[in-house]
């Protein structure tokens, strides 16, 4: 499996940009002693070294705002993770794995197509009986994906009986770990086989350890969590007997569509399809009584509402960038790369002709990704030690 957030971290710990402000850091001895405390509370080895420190700096210094959002979202997802991890006899600290994987964004998608809190690829979803259709993607379902992740982690532990190797295999695959063991001459310690693992996997365990640390000691770095719109205790569950759109549900219970998406990320087209039997959906707990008492006023829908075409040049809720035309580039290629229309580009730039020239500057208004993560090439290597 290939995953999303480690790639982001690879960028931020490039040796050229690792020099962060010293006054935002704590001494190595303090960090190490704190990790020793956390290590004593879990069967998962939480060691301290310079690679771990580099990732700690990413979370607590360079990505403080991002960490604040993760801490807030943990109020929604960690109780669920802990319930399943405990049920399956797994270390509760594995909940931090989802932070490394997706930053606790249920709709997060990697460049390789892995999706969800635990970042499963399409073929892996079939292995764990997660349904993926044009309307539904159960890889984004917090409950079903967490159950699948727990099963997979338990399976990996049965293969290796070493938690570091389990994490490495979760990221790089069983074959990659076994190959690294063979290349190392039969060594089975993660830190010994690390040089023989894929680049992303080399950073995976340091990132996991750093997340354990950052999520426990963020107050020491004066990081204030961003309160989420809902916590786990705010959730209510109701059944739907027929298909409806998010738009109708939003108007019915009087909350924004964005909140419906947050609570029901399994539905990929803002539409809840119901076929043979009722389906359970998530709404705020304080809306449950209203839903039950007035559900007869809901109207069955057979497909998602079709959004009307926007007028050319429409830029509401979009971000602006400037595109420099390269030699040989043409309008359709540029439009497709930004997912806009040729007529939009012409309107934004007051153009009457489709003739372009190299070096020409074009104003482009584009729709930001729903989960804006950085995707980087492997030209940004990990810190070697």
PDB file of N, CA, C and O in Angstrom, residues 157-220:
ATOM      1  N   UNK A 157       0.705  -8.767  12.410  1.00  0.00           N
ATOM      2  CA  UNK A 157       1.401  -9.157  13.637  1.00  0.00           C
ATOM      3  C   UNK A 157       1.588 -10.671  13.703  1.00  0.00           C
ATOM      4  O   UNK A 157       2.619 -11.162  14.172  1.00  0.00           O
ATOM      5  N   UNK A 158       0.617 -11.409  13.211  1.00  0.00           N
ATOM      6  CA  UNK A 158       0.749 -12.870  13.169  1.00  0.00           C
ATOM      7  C   UNK A 158       1.898 -13.287  12.255  1.00  0.00           C
ATOM      8  O   UNK A 158       2.482 -14.354  12.424  1.00  0.00           O
ATOM      9  N   UNK A 159       2.233 -12.413  11.272  1.00  0.00           N
ATOM     10  CA  UNK A 159       3.322 -12.702  10.346  1.00  0.00           C
ATOM     11  C   UNK A 159       4.694 -12.357  10.929  1.00  0.00           C
ATOM     12  O   UNK A 159       5.677 -13.047  10.652  1.00  0.00           O
ATOM     13  N   UNK A 160       4.774 -11.274  11.714  1.00  0.00           N
ATOM     14  CA  UNK A 160       6.087 -10.768  12.128  1.00  0.00           C
ATOM     15  C   UNK A 160       6.336 -10.786  13.644  1.00  0.00           C
ATOM     16  O   UNK A 160       7.484 -10.832  14.070  1.00  0.00           O
ATOM     17  N   UNK A 161       5.306 -10.704  14.447  1.00  0.00           N
ATOM     18  CA  UNK A 161       5.452 -10.613  15.910  1.00  0.00           C
ATOM     19  C   UNK A 161       6.415  -9.502  16.307  1.00  0.00           C
ATOM     20  O   UNK A 161       7.191  -9.639  17.273  1.00  0.00           O
ATOM     21  N   UNK A 162       6.393  -8.420  15.582  1.00  0.00           N
ATOM     22  CA  UNK A 162       7.220  -7.239  15.865  1.00  0.00           C
ATOM     23  C   UNK A 162       6.457  -6.025  15.358  1.00  0.00           C
ATOM     24  O   UNK A 162       6.158  -5.927  14.168  1.00  0.00           O
ATOM     25  N   UNK A 163       6.133  -5.097  16.275  1.00  0.00           N
ATOM     26  CA  UNK A 163       5.257  -4.002  15.890  1.00  0.00           C
ATOM     27  C   UNK A 163       5.884  -3.047  14.878  1.00  0.00           C
ATOM     28  O   UNK A 163       5.189  -2.496  14.023  1.00  0.00           O
ATOM     29  N   UNK A 164       7.186  -2.831  14.949  1.00  0.00           N
ATOM     30  CA  UNK A 164       7.817  -1.970  13.953  1.00  0.00           C
ATOM     31  C   UNK A 164       7.732  -2.581  12.559  1.00  0.00           C
ATOM     32  O   UNK A 164       7.491  -1.885  11.573  1.00  0.00           O
ATOM     33  N   UNK A 165       7.931  -3.887  12.486  1.00  0.00           N
ATOM     34  CA  UNK A 165       7.822  -4.556  11.193  1.00  0.00           C
ATOM     35  C   UNK A 165       6.376  -4.569  10.706  1.00  0.00           C
ATOM     36  O   UNK A 165       6.115  -4.501   9.501  1.00  0.00           O
ATOM     37  N   UNK A 166       5.446  -4.653  11.634  1.00  0.00           N
ATOM     38  CA  UNK A 166       4.022  -4.577  11.279  1.00  0.00           C
ATOM     39  C   UNK A 166       3.723  -3.238  10.606  1.00  0.00           C
ATOM     40  O   UNK A 166       3.090  -3.172   9.552  1.00  0.00           O
ATOM     41  N   UNK A 167       4.186  -2.142  11.220  1.00  0.00           N
ATOM     42  CA  UNK A 167       3.944  -0.820  10.651  1.00  0.00           C
ATOM     43  C   UNK A 167       4.624  -0.670   9.298  1.00  0.00           C
ATOM     44  O   UNK A 167       4.054  -0.105   8.364  1.00  0.00           O
ATOM     45  N   UNK A 168       5.849  -1.178   9.201  1.00  0.00           N
ATOM     46  CA  UNK A 168       6.564  -1.102   7.927  1.00  0.00           C
ATOM     47  C   UNK A 168       5.823  -1.870   6.842  1.00  0.00           C
ATOM     48  O   UNK A 168       5.725  -1.414   5.693  1.00  0.00           O
ATOM     49  N   UNK A 169       5.275  -3.020   7.196  1.00  0.00           N
ATOM     50  CA  UNK A 169       4.525  -3.818   6.225  1.00  0.00           C
ATOM     51  C   UNK A 169       3.200  -3.167   5.867  1.00  0.00           C
ATOM     52  O   UNK A 169       2.729  -3.274   4.728  1.00  0.00           O
ATOM     53  N   UNK A 170       2.585  -2.487   6.822  1.00  0.00           N
ATOM     54  CA  UNK A 170       1.333  -1.784   6.533  1.00  0.00           C
ATOM     55  C   UNK A 170       1.568  -0.728   5.460  1.00  0.00           C
ATOM     56  O   UNK A 170       0.731  -0.501   4.587  1.00  0.00           O
ATOM     57  N   UNK A 171       2.719  -0.092   5.512  1.00  0.00           N
ATOM     58  CA  UNK A 171       3.032   0.944   4.538  1.00  0.00           C
ATOM     59  C   UNK A 171       3.603   0.387   3.245  1.00  0.00           C
ATOM     60  O   UNK A 171       3.131   0.715   2.152  1.00  0.00           O
ATOM     61  N   UNK A 172       4.623  -0.455   3.347  1.00  0.00           N
ATOM     62  CA  UNK A 172       5.344  -0.891   2.153  1.00  0.00           C
ATOM     63  C   UNK A 172       4.949  -2.248   1.636  1.00  0.00           C
ATOM     64  O   UNK A 172       5.330  -2.619   0.524  1.00  0.00           O
ATOM     65  N   UNK A 173       4.224  -3.020   2.430  1.00  0.00           N
ATOM     66  CA  UNK A 173       3.836  -4.361   2.025  1.00  0.00           C
ATOM     67  C   UNK A 173       4.702  -5.424   2.678  1.00  0.00           C
ATOM     68  O   UNK A 173       5.862  -5.190   3.014  1.00  0.00           O
ATOM     69  N   UNK A 174       4.132  -6.604   2.847  1.00  0.00           N
ATOM     70  CA  UNK A 174       4.851  -7.721   3.464  1.00  0.00           C
ATOM     71  C   UNK A 174       6.092  -8.075   2.667  1.00  0.00           C
ATOM     72  O   UNK A 174       7.175  -8.312   3.224  1.00  0.00           O
ATOM     73  N   UNK A 175       5.971  -8.103   1.338  1.00  0.00           N
ATOM     74  CA  UNK A 175       7.094  -8.502   0.489  1.00  0.00           C
ATOM     75  C   UNK A 175       8.280  -7.566   0.651  1.00  0.00           C
ATOM     76  O   UNK A 175       9.433  -8.006   0.691  1.00  0.00           O
ATOM     77  N   UNK A 176       8.006  -6.260   0.774  1.00  0.00           N
ATOM     78  CA  UNK A 176       9.091  -5.286   0.913  1.00  0.00           C
ATOM     79  C   UNK A 176       9.848  -5.501   2.217  1.00  0.00           C
ATOM     80  O   UNK A 176      11.079  -5.372   2.266  1.00  0.00           O
ATOM     81  N   UNK A 177       9.133  -5.818   3.286  1.00  0.00           N
ATOM     82  CA  UNK A 177       9.787  -6.058   4.576  1.00  0.00           C
ATOM     83  C   UNK A 177      10.609  -7.335   4.531  1.00  0.00           C
ATOM     84  O   UNK A 177      11.767  -7.363   4.985  1.00  0.00           O
ATOM     85  N   UNK A 178      10.061  -8.389   3.957  1.00  0.00           N
ATOM     86  CA  UNK A 178      10.806  -9.651   3.876  1.00  0.00           C
ATOM     87  C   UNK A 178      12.036  -9.502   2.991  1.00  0.00           C
ATOM     88  O   UNK A 178      13.098 -10.072   3.269  1.00  0.00           O
ATOM     89  N   UNK A 179      11.905  -8.725   1.930  1.00  0.00           N
ATOM     90  CA  UNK A 179      13.060  -8.488   1.064  1.00  0.00           C
ATOM     91  C   UNK A 179      14.149  -7.707   1.801  1.00  0.00           C
ATOM     92  O   UNK A 179      15.341  -7.991   1.662  1.00  0.00           O
ATOM     93  N   UNK A 180      13.732  -6.722   2.610  1.00  0.00           N
ATOM     94  CA  UNK A 180      14.703  -5.936   3.385  1.00  0.00           C
ATOM     95  C   UNK A 180      15.412  -6.821   4.409  1.00  0.00           C
ATOM     96  O   UNK A 180      16.623  -6.668   4.645  1.00  0.00           O
ATOM     97  N   UNK A 181      14.670  -7.730   5.025  1.00  0.00           N
ATOM     98  CA  UNK A 181      15.278  -8.664   5.984  1.00  0.00           C
ATOM     99  C   UNK A 181      16.325  -9.517   5.280  1.00  0.00           C
ATOM    100  O   UNK A 181      17.448  -9.725   5.791  1.00  0.00           O
ATOM    101  N   UNK A 182      16.002  -9.996   4.098  1.00  0.00           N
ATOM    102  CA  UNK A 182      16.939 -10.827   3.337  1.00  0.00           C
ATOM    103  C   UNK A 182      18.192 -10.039   2.939  1.00  0.00           C
ATOM    104  O   UNK A 182      19.317 -10.519   3.086  1.00  0.00           O
ATOM    105  N   UNK A 183      17.997  -8.798   2.460  1.00  0.00           N
ATOM    106  CA  UNK A 183      19.130  -7.980   2.035  1.00  0.00           C
ATOM    107  C   UNK A 183      20.032  -7.604   3.200  1.00  0.00           C
ATOM    108  O   UNK A 183      21.235  -7.380   3.019  1.00  0.00           O
ATOM    109  N   UNK A 184      19.468  -7.535   4.399  1.00  0.00           N
ATOM    110  CA  UNK A 184      20.247  -7.169   5.577  1.00  0.00           C
ATOM    111  C   UNK A 184      21.017  -8.343   6.161  1.00  0.00           C
ATOM    112  O   UNK A 184      21.721  -8.192   7.161  1.00  0.00           O
ATOM    113  N   UNK A 185      20.851  -9.505   5.550  1.00  0.00           N
ATOM    114  CA  UNK A 185      21.529 -10.694   6.060  1.00  0.00           C
ATOM    115  C   UNK A 185      20.751 -11.413   7.125  1.00  0.00           C
ATOM    116  O   UNK A 185      21.321 -12.131   7.954  1.00  0.00           O
ATOM    117  N   UNK A 186      19.438 -11.199   7.129  1.00  0.00           N
ATOM    118  CA  UNK A 186      18.582 -11.917   8.071  1.00  0.00           C
ATOM    119  C   UNK A 186      18.264 -11.156   9.332  1.00  0.00           C
ATOM    120  O   UNK A 186      17.633 -11.705  10.247  1.00  0.00           O
ATOM    121  N   UNK A 187      18.649  -9.905   9.412  1.00  0.00           N
ATOM    122  CA  UNK A 187      18.323  -9.111  10.602  1.00  0.00           C
ATOM    123  C   UNK A 187      16.823  -8.826  10.641  1.00  0.00           C
ATOM    124  O   UNK A 187      16.190  -8.658   9.598  1.00  0.00           O
ATOM    125  N   UNK A 188      16.264  -8.735  11.839  1.00  0.00           N
ATOM    126  CA  UNK A 188      14.816  -8.536  11.959  1.00  0.00           C
ATOM    127  C   UNK A 188      14.464  -7.301  12.775  1.00  0.00           C
ATOM    128  O   UNK A 188      13.295  -7.116  13.132  1.00  0.00           O
ATOM    129  N   UNK A 189      15.457  -6.475  13.089  1.00  0.00           N
ATOM    130  CA  UNK A 189      15.185  -5.218  13.767  1.00  0.00           C
ATOM    131  C   UNK A 189      14.941  -4.137  12.719  1.00  0.00           C
ATOM    132  O   UNK A 189      15.723  -3.990  11.771  1.00  0.00           O
ATOM    133  N   UNK A 190      13.851  -3.378  12.898  1.00  0.00           N
ATOM    134  CA  UNK A 190      13.486  -2.367  11.894  1.00  0.00           C
ATOM    135  C   UNK A 190      14.636  -1.417  11.591  1.00  0.00           C
ATOM    136  O   UNK A 190      14.901  -1.105  10.427  1.00  0.00           O
ATOM    137  N   UNK A 191      15.340  -0.961  12.617  1.00  0.00           N
ATOM    138  CA  UNK A 191      16.380   0.037  12.408  1.00  0.00           C
ATOM    139  C   UNK A 191      17.574  -0.551  11.664  1.00  0.00           C
ATOM    140  O   UNK A 191      18.316   0.180  11.003  1.00  0.00           O
ATOM    141  N   UNK A 192      17.745  -1.876  11.738  1.00  0.00           N
ATOM    142  CA  UNK A 192      18.809  -2.528  10.979  1.00  0.00           C
ATOM    143  C   UNK A 192      18.444  -2.697   9.508  1.00  0.00           C
ATOM    144  O   UNK A 192      19.303  -2.587   8.633  1.00  0.00           O
ATOM    145  N   UNK A 193      17.165  -2.979   9.247  1.00  0.00           N
ATOM    146  CA  UNK A 193      16.751  -3.209   7.855  1.00  0.00           C
ATOM    147  C   UNK A 193      16.262  -1.942   7.180  1.00  0.00           C
ATOM    148  O   UNK A 193      15.976  -1.937   5.982  1.00  0.00           O
ATOM    149  N   UNK A 194      16.194  -0.860   7.939  1.00  0.00           N
ATOM    150  CA  UNK A 194      15.646   0.397   7.410  1.00  0.00           C
ATOM    151  C   UNK A 194      16.289   0.852   6.105  1.00  0.00           C
ATOM    152  O   UNK A 194      15.591   1.285   5.181  1.00  0.00           O
ATOM    153  N   UNK A 195      17.629   0.788   5.956  1.00  0.00           N
ATOM    154  CA  UNK A 195      18.233   1.244   4.695  1.00  0.00           C
ATOM    155  C   UNK A 195      17.787   0.446   3.474  1.00  0.00           C
ATOM    156  O   UNK A 195      17.930   0.924   2.341  1.00  0.00           O
ATOM    157  N   UNK A 196      17.234  -0.731   3.685  1.00  0.00           N
ATOM    158  CA  UNK A 196      16.845  -1.595   2.564  1.00  0.00           C
ATOM    159  C   UNK A 196      15.351  -1.488   2.242  1.00  0.00           C
ATOM    160  O   UNK A 196      14.869  -2.149   1.328  1.00  0.00           O
ATOM    161  N   UNK A 197      14.643  -0.664   2.995  1.00  0.00           N
ATOM    162  CA  UNK A 197      13.207  -0.481   2.777  1.00  0.00           C
ATOM    163  C   UNK A 197      12.959   0.653   1.777  1.00  0.00           C
ATOM    164  O   UNK A 197      13.837   1.491   1.550  1.00  0.00           O
ATOM    165  N   UNK A 198      11.772   0.708   1.167  1.00  0.00           N
ATOM    166  CA  UNK A 198      11.428   1.845   0.309  1.00  0.00           C
ATOM    167  C   UNK A 198      11.566   3.151   1.066  1.00  0.00           C
ATOM    168  O   UNK A 198      11.399   3.194   2.296  1.00  0.00           O
ATOM    169  N   UNK A 199      11.848   4.230   0.356  1.00  0.00           N
ATOM    170  CA  UNK A 199      12.107   5.522   0.989  1.00  0.00           C
ATOM    171  C   UNK A 199      10.963   5.949   1.900  1.00  0.00           C
ATOM    172  O   UNK A 199      11.182   6.395   3.028  1.00  0.00           O
ATOM    173  N   UNK A 200       9.730   5.830   1.432  1.00  0.00           N
ATOM    174  CA  UNK A 200       8.587   6.240   2.256  1.00  0.00           C
ATOM    175  C   UNK A 200       8.507   5.420   3.537  1.00  0.00           C
ATOM    176  O   UNK A 200       8.189   5.946   4.610  1.00  0.00           O
ATOM    177  N   UNK A 201       8.800   4.125   3.421  1.00  0.00           N
ATOM    178  CA  UNK A 201       8.716   3.252   4.590  1.00  0.00           C
ATOM    179  C   UNK A 201       9.826   3.556   5.586  1.00  0.00           C
ATOM    180  O   UNK A 201       9.666   3.340   6.797  1.00  0.00           O
ATOM    181  N   UNK A 202      10.954   4.065   5.111  1.00  0.00           N
ATOM    182  CA  UNK A 202      12.044   4.450   6.009  1.00  0.00           C
ATOM    183  C   UNK A 202      11.594   5.560   6.968  1.00  0.00           C
ATOM    184  O   UNK A 202      12.112   5.680   8.073  1.00  0.00           O
ATOM    185  N   UNK A 203      10.652   6.377   6.515  1.00  0.00           N
ATOM    186  CA  UNK A 203      10.171   7.451   7.369  1.00  0.00           C
ATOM    187  C   UNK A 203       8.938   7.107   8.160  1.00  0.00           C
ATOM    188  O   UNK A 203       8.508   7.890   9.016  1.00  0.00           O
ATOM    189  N   UNK A 204       8.382   5.938   7.921  1.00  0.00           N
ATOM    190  CA  UNK A 204       7.076   5.608   8.488  1.00  0.00           C
ATOM    191  C   UNK A 204       7.111   5.434  10.003  1.00  0.00           C
ATOM    192  O   UNK A 204       6.279   5.996  10.722  1.00  0.00           O
ATOM    193  N   UNK A 205       8.060   4.655  10.505  1.00  0.00           N
ATOM    194  CA  UNK A 205       8.130   4.428  11.951  1.00  0.00           C
ATOM    195  C   UNK A 205       8.558   5.696  12.686  1.00  0.00           C
ATOM    196  O   UNK A 205       7.961   6.043  13.723  1.00  0.00           O
ATOM    197  N   UNK A 206       9.581   6.445  12.207  1.00  0.00           N
ATOM    198  CA  UNK A 206       9.878   7.724  12.851  1.00  0.00           C
ATOM    199  C   UNK A 206       8.680   8.665  12.896  1.00  0.00           C
ATOM    200  O   UNK A 206       8.453   9.350  13.898  1.00  0.00           O
ATOM    201  N   UNK A 207       7.902   8.697  11.822  1.00  0.00           N
ATOM    202  CA  UNK A 207       6.709   9.541  11.800  1.00  0.00           C
ATOM    203  C   UNK A 207       5.686   9.065  12.824  1.00  0.00           C
ATOM    204  O   UNK A 207       5.068   9.868  13.527  1.00  0.00           O
ATOM    205  N   UNK A 208       5.505   7.748  12.927  1.00  0.00           N
ATOM    206  CA  UNK A 208       4.545   7.196  13.883  1.00  0.00           C
ATOM    207  C   UNK A 208       4.946   7.534  15.312  1.00  0.00           C
ATOM    208  O   UNK A 208       4.108   7.920  16.139  1.00  0.00           O
ATOM    209  N   UNK A 209       6.226   7.382  15.621  1.00  0.00           N
ATOM    210  CA  UNK A 209       6.703   7.702  16.966  1.00  0.00           C
ATOM    211  C   UNK A 209       6.513   9.188  17.252  1.00  0.00           C
ATOM    212  O   UNK A 209       6.082   9.584  18.341  1.00  0.00           O
ATOM    213  N   UNK A 210       6.816  10.024  16.252  1.00  0.00           N
ATOM    214  CA  UNK A 210       6.665  11.467  16.426  1.00  0.00           C
ATOM    215  C   UNK A 210       5.221  11.849  16.677  1.00  0.00           C
ATOM    216  O   UNK A 210       4.930  12.740  17.485  1.00  0.00           O
ATOM    217  N   UNK A 211       4.282  11.192  15.997  1.00  0.00           N
ATOM    218  CA  UNK A 211       2.861  11.476  16.207  1.00  0.00           C
ATOM    219  C   UNK A 211       2.451  11.103  17.624  1.00  0.00           C
ATOM    220  O   UNK A 211       1.718  11.845  18.293  1.00  0.00           O
ATOM    221  N   UNK A 212       2.908   9.940  18.109  1.00  0.00           N
ATOM    222  CA  UNK A 212       2.630   9.558  19.499  1.00  0.00           C
ATOM    223  C   UNK A 212       3.065  10.659  20.450  1.00  0.00           C
ATOM    224  O   UNK A 212       2.334  11.031  21.375  1.00  0.00           O
ATOM    225  N   UNK A 213       4.258  11.159  20.217  1.00  0.00           N
ATOM    226  CA  UNK A 213       4.798  12.213  21.080  1.00  0.00           C
ATOM    227  C   UNK A 213       3.993  13.503  20.946  1.00  0.00           C
ATOM    228  O   UNK A 213       3.562  14.091  21.942  1.00  0.00           O
ATOM    229  N   UNK A 214       3.792  13.949  19.709  1.00  0.00           N
ATOM    230  CA  UNK A 214       3.151  15.248  19.476  1.00  0.00           C
ATOM    231  C   UNK A 214       1.721  15.268  19.990  1.00  0.00           C
ATOM    232  O   UNK A 214       1.260  16.286  20.539  1.00  0.00           O
ATOM    233  N   UNK A 215       0.987  14.168  19.838  1.00  0.00           N
ATOM    234  CA  UNK A 215      -0.399  14.139  20.271  1.00  0.00           C
ATOM    235  C   UNK A 215      -0.526  14.106  21.795  1.00  0.00           C
ATOM    236  O   UNK A 215      -1.582  14.429  22.339  1.00  0.00           O
ATOM    237  N   UNK A 216       0.541  13.727  22.485  1.00  0.00           N
ATOM    238  CA  UNK A 216       0.511  13.704  23.946  1.00  0.00           C
ATOM    239  C   UNK A 216       1.103  14.955  24.586  1.00  0.00           C
ATOM    240  O   UNK A 216       0.704  15.332  25.689  1.00  0.00           O
ATOM    241  N   UNK A 217       2.031  15.599  23.887  1.00  0.00           N
ATOM    242  CA  UNK A 217       2.752  16.721  24.493  1.00  0.00           C
ATOM    243  C   UNK A 217       2.571  18.043  23.749  1.00  0.00           C
ATOM    244  O   UNK A 217       3.329  18.983  23.967  1.00  0.00           O
ATOM    245  N   UNK A 218       1.559  18.129  22.903  1.00  0.00           N
ATOM    246  CA  UNK A 218       1.352  19.375  22.165  1.00  0.00           C
ATOM    247  C   UNK A 218       1.156  20.604  23.062  1.00  0.00           C
ATOM    248  O   UNK A 218       1.549  21.719  22.679  1.00  0.00           O
ATOM    249  N   UNK A 219       0.555  20.474  24.278  1.00  0.00           N
ATOM    250  CA  UNK A 219       0.424  21.683  25.111  1.00  0.00           C
ATOM    251  C   UNK A 219       1.774  22.315  25.449  1.00  0.00           C
ATOM    252  O   UNK A 219       1.864  23.528  25.644  1.00  0.00           O
ATOM    253  N   UNK A 220       2.828  21.480  25.520  1.00  0.00           N
ATOM    254  CA  UNK A 220       4.148  22.001  25.847  1.00  0.00           C
ATOM    255  C   UNK A 220       4.701  22.885  24.734  1.00  0.00           C
ATOM    256  O   UNK A 220       5.671  23.613  24.937  1.00  0.00           O
TER     257      UNK A 220
END
